[in-house]
Structures are given as structure tokens and as C-alpha cells.
Coordinates of C-alpha atoms and ligand atoms in Angstrom, one line a residue:
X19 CA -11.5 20.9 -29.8
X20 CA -8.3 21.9 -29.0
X21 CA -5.4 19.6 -29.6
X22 CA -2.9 19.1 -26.9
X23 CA 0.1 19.1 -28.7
X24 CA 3.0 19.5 -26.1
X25 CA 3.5 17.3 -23.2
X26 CA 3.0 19.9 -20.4
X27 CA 1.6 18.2 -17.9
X28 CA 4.8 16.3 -17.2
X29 CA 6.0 19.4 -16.1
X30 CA 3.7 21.7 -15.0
X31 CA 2.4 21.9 -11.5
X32 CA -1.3 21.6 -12.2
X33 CA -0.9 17.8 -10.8
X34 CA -3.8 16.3 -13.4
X35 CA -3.0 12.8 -15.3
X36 CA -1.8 13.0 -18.9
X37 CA -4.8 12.4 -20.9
X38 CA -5.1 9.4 -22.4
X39 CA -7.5 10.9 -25.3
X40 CA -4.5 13.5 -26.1
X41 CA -1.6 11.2 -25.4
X42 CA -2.5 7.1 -26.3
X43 CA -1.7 5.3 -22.8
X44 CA 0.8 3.3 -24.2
X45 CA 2.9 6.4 -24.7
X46 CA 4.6 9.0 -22.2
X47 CA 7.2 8.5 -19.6
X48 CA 5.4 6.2 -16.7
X49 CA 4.6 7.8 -13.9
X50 CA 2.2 6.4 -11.0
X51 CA -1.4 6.7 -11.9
X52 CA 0.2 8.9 -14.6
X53 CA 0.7 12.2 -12.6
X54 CA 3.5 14.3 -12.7
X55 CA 6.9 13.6 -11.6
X56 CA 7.7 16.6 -8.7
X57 CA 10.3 16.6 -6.5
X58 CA 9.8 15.4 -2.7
X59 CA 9.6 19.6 -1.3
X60 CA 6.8 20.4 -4.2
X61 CA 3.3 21.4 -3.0
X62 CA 1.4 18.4 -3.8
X63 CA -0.8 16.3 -0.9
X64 CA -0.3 12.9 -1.5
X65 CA 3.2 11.3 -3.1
X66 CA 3.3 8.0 -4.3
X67 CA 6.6 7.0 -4.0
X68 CA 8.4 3.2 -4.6
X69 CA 10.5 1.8 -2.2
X70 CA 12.6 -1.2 -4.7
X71 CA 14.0 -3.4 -2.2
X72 CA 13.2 -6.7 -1.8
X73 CA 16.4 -7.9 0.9
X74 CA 13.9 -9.3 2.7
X75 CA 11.6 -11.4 1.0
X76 CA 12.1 -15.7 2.6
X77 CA 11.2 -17.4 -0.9
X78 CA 11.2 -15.7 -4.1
X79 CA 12.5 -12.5 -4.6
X80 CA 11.7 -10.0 -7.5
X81 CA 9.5 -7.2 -5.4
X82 CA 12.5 -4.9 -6.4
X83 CA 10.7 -4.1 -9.4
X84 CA 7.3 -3.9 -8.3
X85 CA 7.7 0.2 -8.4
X86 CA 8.6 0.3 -12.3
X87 CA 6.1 -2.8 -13.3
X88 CA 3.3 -0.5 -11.4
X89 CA 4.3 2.7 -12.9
X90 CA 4.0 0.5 -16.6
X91 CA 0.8 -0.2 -14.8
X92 CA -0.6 2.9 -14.7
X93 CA -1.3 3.6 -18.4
X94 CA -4.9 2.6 -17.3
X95 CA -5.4 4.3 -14.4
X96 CA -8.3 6.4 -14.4
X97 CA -9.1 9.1 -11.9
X98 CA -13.5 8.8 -11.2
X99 CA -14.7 7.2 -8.8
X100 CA -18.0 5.6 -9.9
X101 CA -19.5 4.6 -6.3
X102 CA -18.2 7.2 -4.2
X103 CA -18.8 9.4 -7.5
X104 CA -15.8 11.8 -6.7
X105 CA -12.8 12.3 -9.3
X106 CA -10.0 11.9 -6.7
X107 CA -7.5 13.9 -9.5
X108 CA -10.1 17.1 -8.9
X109 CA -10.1 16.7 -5.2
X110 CA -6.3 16.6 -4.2
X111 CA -2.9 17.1 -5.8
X112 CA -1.4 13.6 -6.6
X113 CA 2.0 13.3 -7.3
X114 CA 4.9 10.6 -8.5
X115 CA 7.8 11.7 -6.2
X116 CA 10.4 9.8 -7.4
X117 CA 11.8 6.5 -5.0
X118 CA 13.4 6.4 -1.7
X119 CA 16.6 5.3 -1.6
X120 CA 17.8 2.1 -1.1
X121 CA 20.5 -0.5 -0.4
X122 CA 20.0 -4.1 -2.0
X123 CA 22.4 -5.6 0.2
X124 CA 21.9 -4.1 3.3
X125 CA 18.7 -4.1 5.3
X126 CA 19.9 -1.7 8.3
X127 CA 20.8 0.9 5.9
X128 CA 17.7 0.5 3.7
X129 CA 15.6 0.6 6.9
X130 CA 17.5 4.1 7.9
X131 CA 16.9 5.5 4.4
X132 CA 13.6 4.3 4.3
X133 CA 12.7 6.1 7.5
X134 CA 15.5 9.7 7.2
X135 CA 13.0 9.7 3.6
X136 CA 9.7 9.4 4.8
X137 CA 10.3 11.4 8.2
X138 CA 11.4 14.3 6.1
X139 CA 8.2 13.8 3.7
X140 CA 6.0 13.6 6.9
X141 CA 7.6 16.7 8.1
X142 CA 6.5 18.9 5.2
X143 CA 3.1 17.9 6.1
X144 CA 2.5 15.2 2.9
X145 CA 0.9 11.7 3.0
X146 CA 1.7 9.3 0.9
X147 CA 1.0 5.7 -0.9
X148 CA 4.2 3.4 -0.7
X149 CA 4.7 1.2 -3.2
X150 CA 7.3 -1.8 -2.5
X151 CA 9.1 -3.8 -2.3
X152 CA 8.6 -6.6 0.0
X153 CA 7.1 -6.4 2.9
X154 CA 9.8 -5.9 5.2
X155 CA 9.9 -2.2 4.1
X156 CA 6.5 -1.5 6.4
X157 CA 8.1 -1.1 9.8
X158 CA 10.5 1.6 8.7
X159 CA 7.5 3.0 7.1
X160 CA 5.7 2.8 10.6
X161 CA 8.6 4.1 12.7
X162 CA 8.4 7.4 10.6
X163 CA 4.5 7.7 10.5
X164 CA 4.8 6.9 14.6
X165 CA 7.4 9.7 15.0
X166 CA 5.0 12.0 13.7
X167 CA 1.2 10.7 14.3
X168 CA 2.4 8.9 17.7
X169 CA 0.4 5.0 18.1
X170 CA -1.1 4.1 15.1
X171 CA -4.3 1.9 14.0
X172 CA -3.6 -0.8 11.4
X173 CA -5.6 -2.2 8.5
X174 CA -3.2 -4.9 8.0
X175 CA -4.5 -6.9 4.6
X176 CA -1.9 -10.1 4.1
X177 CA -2.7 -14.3 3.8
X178 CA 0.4 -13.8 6.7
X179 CA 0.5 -12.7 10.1
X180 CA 3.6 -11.5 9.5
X181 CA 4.0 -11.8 13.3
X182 CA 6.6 -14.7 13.0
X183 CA 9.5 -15.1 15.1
X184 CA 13.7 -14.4 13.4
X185 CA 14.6 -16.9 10.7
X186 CA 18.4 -18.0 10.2
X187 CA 19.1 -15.9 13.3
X188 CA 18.0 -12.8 11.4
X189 CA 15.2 -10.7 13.5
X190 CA 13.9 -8.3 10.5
X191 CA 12.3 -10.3 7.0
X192 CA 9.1 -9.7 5.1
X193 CA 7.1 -11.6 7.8
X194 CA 7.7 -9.8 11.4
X195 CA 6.9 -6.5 10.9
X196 CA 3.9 -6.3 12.6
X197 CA 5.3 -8.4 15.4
X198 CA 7.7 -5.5 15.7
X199 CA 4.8 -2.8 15.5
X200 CA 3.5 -4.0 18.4
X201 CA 6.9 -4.5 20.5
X202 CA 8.2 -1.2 19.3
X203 CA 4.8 0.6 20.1
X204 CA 4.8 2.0 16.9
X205 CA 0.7 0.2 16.7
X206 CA -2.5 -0.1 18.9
X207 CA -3.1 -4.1 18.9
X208 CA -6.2 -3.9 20.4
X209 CA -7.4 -1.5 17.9
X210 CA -6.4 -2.8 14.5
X211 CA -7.5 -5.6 12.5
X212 CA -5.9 -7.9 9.9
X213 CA -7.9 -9.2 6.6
X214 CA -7.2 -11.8 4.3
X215 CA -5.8 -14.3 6.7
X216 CA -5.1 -17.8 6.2
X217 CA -3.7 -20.9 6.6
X218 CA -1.6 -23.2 6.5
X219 CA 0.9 -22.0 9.4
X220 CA 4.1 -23.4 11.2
X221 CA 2.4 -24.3 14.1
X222 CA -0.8 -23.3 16.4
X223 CA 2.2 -21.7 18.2
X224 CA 1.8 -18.8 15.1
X225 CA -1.4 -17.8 16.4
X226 CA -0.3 -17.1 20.0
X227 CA 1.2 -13.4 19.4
X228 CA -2.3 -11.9 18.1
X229 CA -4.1 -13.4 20.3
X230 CA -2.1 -12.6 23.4
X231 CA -1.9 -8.6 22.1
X232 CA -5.9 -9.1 21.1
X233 CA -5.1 -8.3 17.5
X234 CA -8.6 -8.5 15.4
X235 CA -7.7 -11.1 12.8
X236 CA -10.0 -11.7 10.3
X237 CA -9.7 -14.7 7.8
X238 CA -11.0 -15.4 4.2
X239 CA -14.0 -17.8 5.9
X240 CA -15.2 -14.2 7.7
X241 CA -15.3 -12.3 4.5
X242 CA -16.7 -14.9 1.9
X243 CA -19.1 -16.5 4.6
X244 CA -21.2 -13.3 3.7
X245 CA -19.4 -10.0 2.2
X246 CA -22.2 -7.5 3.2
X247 CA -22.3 -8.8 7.0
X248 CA -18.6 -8.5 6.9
X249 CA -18.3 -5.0 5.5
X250 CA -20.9 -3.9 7.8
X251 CA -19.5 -5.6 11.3
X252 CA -16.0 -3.4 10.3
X253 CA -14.3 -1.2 12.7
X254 CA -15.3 2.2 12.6
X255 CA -11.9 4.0 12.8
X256 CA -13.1 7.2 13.6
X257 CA -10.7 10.3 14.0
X258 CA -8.1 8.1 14.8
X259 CA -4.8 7.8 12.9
X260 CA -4.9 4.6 10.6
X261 CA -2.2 3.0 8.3
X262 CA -2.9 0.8 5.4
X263 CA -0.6 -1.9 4.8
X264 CA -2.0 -4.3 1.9
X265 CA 0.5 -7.2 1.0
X266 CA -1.1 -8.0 -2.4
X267 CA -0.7 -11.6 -1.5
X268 CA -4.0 -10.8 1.0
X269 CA -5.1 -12.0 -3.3
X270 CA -5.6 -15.5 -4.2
X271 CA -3.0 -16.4 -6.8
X272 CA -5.5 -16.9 -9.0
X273 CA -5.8 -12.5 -8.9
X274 CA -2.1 -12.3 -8.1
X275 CA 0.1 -14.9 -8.9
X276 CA 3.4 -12.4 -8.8
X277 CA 4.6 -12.3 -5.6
X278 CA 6.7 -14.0 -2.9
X279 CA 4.7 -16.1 -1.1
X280 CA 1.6 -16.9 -2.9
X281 CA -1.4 -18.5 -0.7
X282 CA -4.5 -20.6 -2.1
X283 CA -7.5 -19.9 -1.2
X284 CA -7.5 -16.0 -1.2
X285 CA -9.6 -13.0 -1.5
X286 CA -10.9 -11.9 -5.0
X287 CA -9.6 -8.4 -6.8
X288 CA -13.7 -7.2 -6.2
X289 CA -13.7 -8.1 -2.2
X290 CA -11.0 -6.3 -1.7
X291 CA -12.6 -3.1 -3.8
X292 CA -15.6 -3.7 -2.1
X293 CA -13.3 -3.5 1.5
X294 CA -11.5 -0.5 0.6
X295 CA -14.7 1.1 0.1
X296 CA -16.4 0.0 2.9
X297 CA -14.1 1.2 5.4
X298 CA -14.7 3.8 8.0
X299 CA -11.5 6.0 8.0
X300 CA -11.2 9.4 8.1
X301 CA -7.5 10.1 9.5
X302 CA -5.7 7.7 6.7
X303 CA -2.1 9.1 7.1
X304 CA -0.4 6.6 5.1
X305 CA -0.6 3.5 3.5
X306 CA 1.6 1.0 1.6
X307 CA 1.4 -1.8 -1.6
X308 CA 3.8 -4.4 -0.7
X309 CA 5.3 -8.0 -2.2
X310 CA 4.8 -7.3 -6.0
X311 CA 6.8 -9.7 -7.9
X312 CA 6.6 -9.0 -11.1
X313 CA 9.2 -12.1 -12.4
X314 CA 6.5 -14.1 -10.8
X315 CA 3.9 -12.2 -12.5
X316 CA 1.7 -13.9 -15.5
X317 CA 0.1 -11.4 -18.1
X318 CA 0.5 -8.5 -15.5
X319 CA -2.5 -9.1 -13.5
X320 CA -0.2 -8.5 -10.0
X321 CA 0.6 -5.2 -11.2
X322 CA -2.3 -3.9 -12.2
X323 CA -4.5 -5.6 -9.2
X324 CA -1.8 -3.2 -7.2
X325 CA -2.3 0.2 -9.4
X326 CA -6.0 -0.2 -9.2
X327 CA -5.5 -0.9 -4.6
X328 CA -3.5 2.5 -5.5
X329 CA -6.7 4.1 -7.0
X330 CA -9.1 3.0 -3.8
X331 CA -6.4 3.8 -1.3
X332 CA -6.0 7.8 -3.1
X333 CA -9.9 7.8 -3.0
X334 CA -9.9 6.9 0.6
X335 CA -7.0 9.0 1.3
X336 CA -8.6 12.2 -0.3
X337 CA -11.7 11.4 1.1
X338 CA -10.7 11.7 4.2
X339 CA -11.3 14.5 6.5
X340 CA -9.0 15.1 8.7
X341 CA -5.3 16.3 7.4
Ligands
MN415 MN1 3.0 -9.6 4.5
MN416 MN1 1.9 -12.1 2.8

């Protein structure tokens, strides 16, 4: 056998991860899912790309270094697929592309960035994998997928609505950007569904936004009342454009304890693998890990729930048909 001696991978352009039986996965520079590091114009298909901002998070902060804590992360990602038997590294060029610009103390000019960036990565025909950062970050991510895919379907995973109205007189925080989905018209209501849900909530008043735009909410009850009935009774999303947007919070605490606003009662690291696989997409045009705190974080289990969501979503992304 031949040894592999020099780190070429890093830089070549053949977009396969550095072994771990060449190079030991606690070594290397982290990378996502330890592919290369390319620049945002290179000629991969799908950039994972962090988004460190956590401006507006309501309760404890820290999601700004969810991107590194993932990347550390990584060292055990893997790229076959056992049940959809498919090695997703063989089937597609993935690539770390770096972050997006920021501002950590200004939300309108991280939104801009956030959305000048991913236009311009839309533009040059890539998809991508976000990972934040808290979940305010979506609706710039939204806006740019919009400009270019026009009204989207969401597969919105969260314990939250994240319909909920300004707090301290401020209209944009982690928890209204699918309220402003719908008003903007960057989404399709009607046609996307939300998984994970529970409660406590403010009020019964919290409830009156999806129902009155018919979104399909689905709680923890739904999925753990039977999982197979659930997976079965999902959407099929057809052709259709879809975004992903999984606040790793959709977790119970026990799974994923870093993170803003932790919920009891959640779903288990295996429903939502068993989720991600089940679903019926095959127009994924982007998708986003959101509200990793890794302060928060005990032992790492947050951040490596999150890198293997980033596995299932590249599988489902490369995996899908259309382009
Ligand atoms: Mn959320
Ligand atoms: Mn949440």
C-alpha cells in the first residue's frame, strides 16, 4: 500500500475528505466534513459555508462559534451512506467555502452580507449547507434562495414557531423568521410543514399565525405517537423547490443541550435521521444548521448531532435530482 505522505488533498481540487487511515482524525486543519477548503468561484456543487453571528439570539448567546465547534466536529465524519447505500463524497463535489461575512454588532449589515454572499453563490449555480449561527440568519438566507428559485417550500425542524411577534421593539431576532417568510413571500405556507414542535408558548395567541396561513405544524406527540405512520403520512415535495432549515434545538436537550433555547421534551438524534431520510425531496436548493451553542455545549454532543444533520442533508442534497 501506498503511503500518503503529503497533505494534498487540502489543496487539490479532487474534493474527496482527507483520510482518516492516512491522516489520524485528530490531525489536519478542520474543515467541514473534512473536504477541502476552495474559494466561493471554485467548481464544486455544494459549499458548506458558516455564518458566525449570533446578534440575534433572546437568551443565551454563543451560536457564533457553532461554525469552528462543527468544523472540530468533523474529524468523524464519514462519507457512506449505509441505508441509502450511496457514498455522497463519490456522487458530488463537496466543499468548505470559507464563511460569510459578518457584523457582531449589527443585524442590518449582517443580514445584507449574508444575502450580497449567498446571492452571488446562487448565481454561479452552487447549493449549499449553512451552518450558523442563530437562527435569525435564515431569512437572509431565504431572501437570496427566493431571488433565485422564486416561492419556496419549507421543511422547517425547531421546538419554536419562530413565528413570534418584535421583542424590545426590535422586528428581526432568532424567533420570527418564518413569520417574515411568509409576509415577505419569500415561502409557500400552505405547502410547508414544521417538525419538532412544542410547547410551552406565550399564549394560545402564538398559535394564531400558522394556523391562519395553514402552515402544517407537526409536534413531538405526531412523530413519537408512531414514527413509521409519521414518516409515511409526510409531504411528498415533488419537483418543487424546498429549503431545509433545522434549529438543532428541534433535539431534546438531553441530544443537544448547547444551544439558546433549549426545550424538554424533544425529538431523539435517530428520529430525526430516520426524518431526513424519509423525506420526499428532490429539488433541495439549500438548507441551513442553526442555534449551535457550543459554550452551552456538554462533551460536544450539539456539535456533533449538527455535523452528522450535515451528512443526511449532503445525502439528500446529492441525491436529489433535479439541479
Ligand atoms: Mn428556531
Ligand atoms: Mn428553536
Amino acid at each position: 500500500m501506498k503511503l500518503q505522505l503529503f497533505n494534498t488533498k487540502l489543496v487539490g481540487m479532487d474534493y474527496k475528505q482527507l483520510s482518516g487511515r492516512d491522516f489520524p482524525r485528530f490531525s489536519g486543519i478542520k474543515t467541514f466534513f473534512r473536504m477541502p477548503f476552495v474559494p466561493v468561484d471554485s467548481d464544486y456543487e455544494v459549499g458548506i459555508v458558516g455564518i458566525p453571528y449570533d446578534g440575534g439570539v433572546s437568551y443565551r448567546p454563543g451560536a457564533r462559534f457553532g461554525p469552528s465547534k462543527v468544523r472540530d466536529l468533523s474529524s468523524l465524519g464519514r462519507g457512506y451512506h449505509w441505508s441509502r447505500d450511496v457514498n455522497i463524497i463519490d456522487k458530488i463535489k463537496i466543499a468548505d467555502i470559507g464563511d460569510c461575512p459578518t457584523v457582531p454588532i449589527d443585524q442590518q449589515k449582517t443580514y445584507d452580507r449574508i444575502k450580497d454572499y449567498f446571492e452571488h453563490l446562487l448565481s454561479l449555480d452552487k447549493k449549499f449547507i449553512a451552518i450558523g449561527g442563530d437562527h435569525s440568519v435564515t431569512l437572509p438566507l431565504l431572501r437570496a434562495a427566493h431571488k433565485k428559485y422564486g416561492k419556496l417550500r419549507l421543511i422547517h425542524f425547531d421546538a419554536h414557531l419562530d413565528t413570534y411577534p418584535a421583542a424590545w421593539g426590535c422586528e428581526y431576532h432568532h424567533g420570527t423568521f418564518v413569520r417574515h417568510a411568509v409576509e415577505e413571500g419569500l415561502i409557500l405556507p400552505e405547502k410547508s410543514i414544521q417538525i419538532g414542535i412544542r410547547g410551552p408558548l406565550t399564549g394560545e395567541s402564538d398559535l394564531q399565525f400558522v394556523n391562519q396561513h395553514k402552515i402544517l405544524v407537526t409536534t413531538v406527540d405526531d412523530v413519537r405517537a408512531n414514527l413509521n405512520s409519521f414518516l409515511n403520512a409526510l409531504p411528498d415535495f415533488g419537483d418543487d423547490p424546498v429549503y431545509i432549515s433545522f434549529d438543532i434545538d428541534c433535539l431534546d436537550p438531553a441530544y443537544a443541550p448547547g444551544t439558546g433555547t433549549p426545550v424538554p421534551g424533544g425529538l431523539t438524534t435517530y428520529e430525526t435521521q430516520k426524518i431526513l431520510r424519509a423525506l420526499k425531496v428532490n429539488h433541495l436548493v439549500g438548507a441551513d444548521i442553526v442555534e449551535v451553542s457550543p459554550p452551552y455545549d456538554s462533551s460536544d454532543i450539539t456539535a456533533l448531532a449538527a455535523m452528522d444533520t450535515l451528512f443526511e442533508l449532503l445525502c439528500l442534497m446529492g441525491l436529489s435530482k433535479k439541479t
